[in-house]
XYZ file of C-alpha atoms in Angstrom:
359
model
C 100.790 111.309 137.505
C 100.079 114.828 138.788
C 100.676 112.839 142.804
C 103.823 112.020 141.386
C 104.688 115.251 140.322
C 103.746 116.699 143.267
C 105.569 114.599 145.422
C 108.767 115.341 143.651
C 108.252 119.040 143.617
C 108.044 118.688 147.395
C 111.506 116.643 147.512
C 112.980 119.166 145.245
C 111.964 122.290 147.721
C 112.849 120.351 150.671
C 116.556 119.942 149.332
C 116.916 123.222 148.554
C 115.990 124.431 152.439
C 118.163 121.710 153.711
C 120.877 122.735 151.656
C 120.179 126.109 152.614
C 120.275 125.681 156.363
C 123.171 123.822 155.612
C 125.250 127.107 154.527
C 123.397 129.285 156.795
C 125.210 126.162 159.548
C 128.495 126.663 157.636
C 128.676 130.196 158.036
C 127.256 130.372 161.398
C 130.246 127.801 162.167
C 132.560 129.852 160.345
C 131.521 132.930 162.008
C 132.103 131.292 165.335
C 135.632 130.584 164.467
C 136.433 133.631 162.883
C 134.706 135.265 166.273
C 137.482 133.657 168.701
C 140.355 134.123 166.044
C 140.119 138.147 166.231
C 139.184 137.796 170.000
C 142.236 135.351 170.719
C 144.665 137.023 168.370
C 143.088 140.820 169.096
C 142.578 142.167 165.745
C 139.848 144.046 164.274
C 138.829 143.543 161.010
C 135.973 145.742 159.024
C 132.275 144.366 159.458
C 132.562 143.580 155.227
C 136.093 142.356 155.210
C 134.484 140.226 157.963
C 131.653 138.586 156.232
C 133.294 138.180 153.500
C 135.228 136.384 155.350
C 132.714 134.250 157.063
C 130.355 133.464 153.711
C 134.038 132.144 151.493
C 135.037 130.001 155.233
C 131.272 128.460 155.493
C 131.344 127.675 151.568
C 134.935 126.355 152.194
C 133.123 124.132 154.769
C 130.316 123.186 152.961
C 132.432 122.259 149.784
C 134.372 119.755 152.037
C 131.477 118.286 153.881
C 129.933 117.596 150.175
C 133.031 116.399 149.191
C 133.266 113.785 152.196
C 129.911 112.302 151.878
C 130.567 111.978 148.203
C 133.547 110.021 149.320
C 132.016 107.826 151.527
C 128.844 107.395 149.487
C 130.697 106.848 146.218
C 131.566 103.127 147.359
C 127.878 102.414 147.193
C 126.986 104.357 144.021
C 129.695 101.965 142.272
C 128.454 99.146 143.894
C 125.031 100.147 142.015
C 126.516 100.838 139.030
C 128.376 97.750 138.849
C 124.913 95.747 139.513
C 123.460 97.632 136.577
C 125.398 97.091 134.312
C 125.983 93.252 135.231
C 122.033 93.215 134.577
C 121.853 95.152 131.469
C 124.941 92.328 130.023
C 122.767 89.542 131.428
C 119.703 90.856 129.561
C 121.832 91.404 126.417
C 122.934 87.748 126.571
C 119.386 87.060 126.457
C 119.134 86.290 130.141
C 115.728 88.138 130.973
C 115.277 86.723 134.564
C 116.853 90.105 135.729
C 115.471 92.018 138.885
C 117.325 94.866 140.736
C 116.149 94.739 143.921
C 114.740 98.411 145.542
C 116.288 99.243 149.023
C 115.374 102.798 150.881
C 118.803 104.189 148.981
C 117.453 103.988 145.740
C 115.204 107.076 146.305
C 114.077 109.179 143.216
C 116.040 108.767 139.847
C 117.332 105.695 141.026
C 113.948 104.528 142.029
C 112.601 105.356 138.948
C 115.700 103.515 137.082
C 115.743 100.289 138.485
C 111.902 100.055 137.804
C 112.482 101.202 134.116
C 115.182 98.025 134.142
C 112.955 95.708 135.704
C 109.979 96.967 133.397
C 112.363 96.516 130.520
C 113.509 92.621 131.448
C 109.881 91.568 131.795
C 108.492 93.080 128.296
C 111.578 91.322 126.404
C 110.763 88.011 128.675
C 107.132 88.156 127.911
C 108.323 89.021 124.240
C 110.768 86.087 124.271
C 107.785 83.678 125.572
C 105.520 84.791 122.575
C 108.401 84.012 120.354
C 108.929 80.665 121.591
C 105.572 79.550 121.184
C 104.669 81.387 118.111
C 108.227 79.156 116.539
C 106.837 76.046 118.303
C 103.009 76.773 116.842
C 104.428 77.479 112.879
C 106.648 74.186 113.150
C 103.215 72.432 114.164
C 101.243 73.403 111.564
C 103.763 72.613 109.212
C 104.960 69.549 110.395
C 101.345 68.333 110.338
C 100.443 68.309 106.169
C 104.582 67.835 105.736
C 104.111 64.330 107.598
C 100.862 63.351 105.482
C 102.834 64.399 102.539
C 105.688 62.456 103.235
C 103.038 59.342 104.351
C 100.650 59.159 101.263
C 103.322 59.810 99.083
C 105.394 57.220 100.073
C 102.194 54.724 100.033
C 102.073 55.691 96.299
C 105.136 54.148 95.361
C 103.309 50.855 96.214
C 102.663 48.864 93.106
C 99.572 47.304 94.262
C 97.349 50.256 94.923
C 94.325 50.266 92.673
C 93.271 53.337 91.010
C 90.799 54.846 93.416
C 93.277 54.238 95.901
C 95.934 56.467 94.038
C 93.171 59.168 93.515
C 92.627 59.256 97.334
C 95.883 59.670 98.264
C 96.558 62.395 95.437
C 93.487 64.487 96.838
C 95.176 64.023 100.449
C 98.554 65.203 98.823
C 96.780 67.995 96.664
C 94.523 69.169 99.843
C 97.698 68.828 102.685
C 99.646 70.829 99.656
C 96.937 73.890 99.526
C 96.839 73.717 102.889
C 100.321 74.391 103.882
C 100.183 77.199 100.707
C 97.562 79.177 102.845
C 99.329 79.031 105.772
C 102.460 80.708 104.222
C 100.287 83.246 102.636
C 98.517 84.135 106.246
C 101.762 84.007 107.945
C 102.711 86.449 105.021
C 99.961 88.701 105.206
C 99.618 88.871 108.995
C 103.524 89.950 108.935
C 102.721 92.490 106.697
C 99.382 93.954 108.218
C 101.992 94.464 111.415
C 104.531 96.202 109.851
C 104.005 99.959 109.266
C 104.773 100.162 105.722
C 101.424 97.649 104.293
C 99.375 99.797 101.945
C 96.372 101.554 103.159
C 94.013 103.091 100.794
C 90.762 104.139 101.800
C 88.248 105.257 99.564
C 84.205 105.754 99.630
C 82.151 102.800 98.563
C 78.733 101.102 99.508
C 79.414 98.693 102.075
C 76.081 96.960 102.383
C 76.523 96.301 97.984
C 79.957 94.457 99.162
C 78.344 92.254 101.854
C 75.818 90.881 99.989
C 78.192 90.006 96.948
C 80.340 88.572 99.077
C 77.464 86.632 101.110
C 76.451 85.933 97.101
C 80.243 84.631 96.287
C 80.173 81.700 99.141
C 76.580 80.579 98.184
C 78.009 77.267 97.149
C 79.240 76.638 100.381
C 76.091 77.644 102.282
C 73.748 75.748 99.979
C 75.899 72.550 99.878
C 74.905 72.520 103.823
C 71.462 73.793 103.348
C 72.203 76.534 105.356
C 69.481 79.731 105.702
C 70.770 83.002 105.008
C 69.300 86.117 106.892
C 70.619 88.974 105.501
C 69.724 92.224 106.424
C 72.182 94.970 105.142
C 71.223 99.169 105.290
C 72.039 101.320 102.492
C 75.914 102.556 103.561
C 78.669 104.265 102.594
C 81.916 104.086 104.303
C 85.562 105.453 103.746
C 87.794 101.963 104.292
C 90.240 99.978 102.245
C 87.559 97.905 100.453
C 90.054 95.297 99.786
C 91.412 94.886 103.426
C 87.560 94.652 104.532
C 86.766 92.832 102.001
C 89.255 89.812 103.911
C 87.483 90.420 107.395
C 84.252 89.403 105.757
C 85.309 86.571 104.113
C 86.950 85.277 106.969
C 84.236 85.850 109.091
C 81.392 84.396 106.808
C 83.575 81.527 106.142
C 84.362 80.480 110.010
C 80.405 80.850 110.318
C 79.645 78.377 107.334
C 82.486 75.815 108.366
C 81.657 75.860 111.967
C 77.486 75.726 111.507
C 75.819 72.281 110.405
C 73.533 71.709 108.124
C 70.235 73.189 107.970
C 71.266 75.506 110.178
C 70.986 79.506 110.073
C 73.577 82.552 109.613
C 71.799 86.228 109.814
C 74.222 88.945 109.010
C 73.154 91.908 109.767
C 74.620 96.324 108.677
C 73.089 98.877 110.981
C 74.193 102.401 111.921
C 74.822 103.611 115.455
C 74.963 107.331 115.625
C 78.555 107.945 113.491
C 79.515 104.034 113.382
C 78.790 100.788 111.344
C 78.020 98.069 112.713
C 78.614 94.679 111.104
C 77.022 91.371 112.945
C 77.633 88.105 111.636
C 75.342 85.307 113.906
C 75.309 81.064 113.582
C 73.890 78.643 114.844
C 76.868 76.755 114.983
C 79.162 74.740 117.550
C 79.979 78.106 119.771
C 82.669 78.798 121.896
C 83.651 77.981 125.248
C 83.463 81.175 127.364
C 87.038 80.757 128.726
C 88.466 80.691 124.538
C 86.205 83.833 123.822
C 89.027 85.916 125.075
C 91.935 84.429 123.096
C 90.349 83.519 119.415
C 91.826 86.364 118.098
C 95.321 85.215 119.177
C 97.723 83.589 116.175
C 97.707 80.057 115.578
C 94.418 79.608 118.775
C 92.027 76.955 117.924
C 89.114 77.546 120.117
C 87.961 73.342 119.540
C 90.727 71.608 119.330
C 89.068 68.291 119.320
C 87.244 69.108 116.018
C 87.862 66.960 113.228
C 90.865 67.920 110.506
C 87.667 68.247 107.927
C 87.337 71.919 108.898
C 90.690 72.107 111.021
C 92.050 75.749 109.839
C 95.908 77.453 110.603
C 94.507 79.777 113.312
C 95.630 82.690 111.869
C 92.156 84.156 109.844
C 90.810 85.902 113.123
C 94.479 87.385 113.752
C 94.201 88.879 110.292
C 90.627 89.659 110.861
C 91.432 91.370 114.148
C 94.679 93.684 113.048
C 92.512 94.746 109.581
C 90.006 96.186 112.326
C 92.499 97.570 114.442
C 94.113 99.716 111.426
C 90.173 101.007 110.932
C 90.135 102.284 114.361
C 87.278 99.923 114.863
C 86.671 96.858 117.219
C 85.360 93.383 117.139
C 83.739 91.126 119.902
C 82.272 87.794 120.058
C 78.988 85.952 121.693
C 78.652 83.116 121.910
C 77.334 79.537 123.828
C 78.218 75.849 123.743
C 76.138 74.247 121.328
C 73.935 77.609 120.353
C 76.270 79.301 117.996
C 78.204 82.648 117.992
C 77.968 86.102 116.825
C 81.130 88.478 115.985
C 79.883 92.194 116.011
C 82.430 94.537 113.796
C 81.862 97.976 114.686
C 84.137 100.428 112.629
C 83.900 104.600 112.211
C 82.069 105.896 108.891
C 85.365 107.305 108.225
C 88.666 105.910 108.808
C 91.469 107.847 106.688
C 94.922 106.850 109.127
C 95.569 103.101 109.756
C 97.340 102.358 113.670
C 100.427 101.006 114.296
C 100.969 97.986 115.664
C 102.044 98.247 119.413
């Protein structure tokens, strides 16, 4: 930036002497004419009447010199204009495969300008891309329960079925039912962490008492898989939204129940580092391939795909889990293996009064 700067200070002081050796040209010109004039014509004219002369001739000449490179350049500057504003109606029309090429004429503000409109028609394609695929992913996950809905419920207008049959295909119904209600409520709730108006109210409260009732609240779940719990929590107080937290850690202890087998192990774990919490969450689940670590935190991304619908989810709990941190000015990362299990570190500030906006 300061490079930058500098290098258009130095263009700005180098026009300035060119146009000033341009006038001093102009007058030097005009001088010479003015010179032969009295000499030819033999007058003599006071040395003030004289330059005064010679300074309004050379401005005369340097007014029409400006004047006839405007005229010859204006051509081109049209030209320009005309394949600006051709671009900016393509990219209105929602064409956003728009690039100006640079040439040596577009030097300074029109440097700058064409790479603010190329800038500009790659953000609203990329934006356009995330679109498209976030459309395509929500008509997936819909269309998947909607098509077992439509299936089982058609199979239940068979008069044959016995009654245990019926049952089963009312649980499928019921469960394909719930599970299309959650994803409207994440879609919901992710749409609203994003905007700038979702409430935020931070308050004081002991962190480490809400961990372990929430670790307390899922016991059913762990103990159905005979699953260890290794808790470890600090005595802490934090100023957070204890509701908005209170959804990362459910999310979080919930992905780490679903995802670990039975008799298996999940140690969470509250420490302090300096003027930061840190919340660790570890299984000894199925893991994560190292080239998904990157993107589980991306809407609707389903780090196994081939895992069975049993504990199939909408892909949208980490997104939430991610943008609840982000408006705590805190972070999350992930560890994990193939096969060994994973660990999701929270780290958040003691205090976090103003939530961020969404970029």
């Amino acid at each position: 930036m300061k490079k930058e700067r500098l290098r258009h200070f130095a263009k700005g002081v180098m026009g300035m002497l060119v146009a000033l050796l341009a006038e001093v040209a102009c007058c030097a010109l005009a001088y010479a004419i003015t010179s032969w004039f009295y000499t030819y014509r033999g007058i003599a004219v006071p040395d003030l009447i004289s330059q005064l002369i010679n300074v309004a001739l050379g401005s005369m000449f340097a007014i029409s010199i400006i004047l006839i490179i405007g005229f010859i350049s204006r051509p081109k500057q049209m030209r320009f204009i005309h394949v600006v504003m051709e671009a900016m109606r393509q990219i209105s029309q929602g064409n956003f495969n728009v690039s100006l090429d640079k040439t040596s004429r577009h030097q300074g503000h029109f440097e700058v300008f064409v790479d603010s409109i190329n800038h500009m028609a790659q953000q609203l394609k990329h934006m356009e891309v995330m679109r498209q695929e976030f459309i395509s992913n929500v008509s997936h996950e819909i269309q998947s329960p909607l098509t077992s809905i439509n299936g089982f419920a058609q199979a239940l207008q068979q008069d044959h079925l016995s009654e245990d049959e019926r049952r089963h295909y009312l649980h499928i119904i019921e469960t394909e039912s719930r599970r299309l209600s959650r994803l409207s409520d994440n879609l919901l709730k992710l749409t609203s962490l994003e905007s700038e108006h979702y409430p935020y109210n931070p308050g004081r409260y002991r962190l480490d008492k809400q961990l372990r009732n929430l670790v307390l609240a899922c016991e059913p779940q762990w103990l159905g898989k005979k699953i260890d719990m290794d808790v470890s929590l600090v005595d802490m107080e934090i100023v957070a939204d204890e509701e908005l937290l209170s959804q990362v850690w459910v999310n979080l202890l919930y992905n780490s129940i679903k995802f670990t087998p039975d008799d298996g192990t999940i140690t969470v774990r509250l420490e302090k580092d300096q003027d930061q919490v840190l919340v660790s969450i570890s299984d000894t689940g199925i893991g994560i391939a190292e080239e998904d670590q990157t993107r589980i935190f991306e809407r609707f991304f389903k780090a196994d795909i081939s895992r069975d619908r049993s504990v199939s989810g909408s892909g949208l709990g980490l997104s939430i889990v991610h943008r609840i941190i982000e408006m705590h000015q805190g972070a999350i990362t992930v560890e994990s293996k193939l096969g060994t299990g994973t660990t999701l570190t929270v780290r958040l500030p003691e205090t976090a009064e103003q939530p961020q906006s969404p970029e």
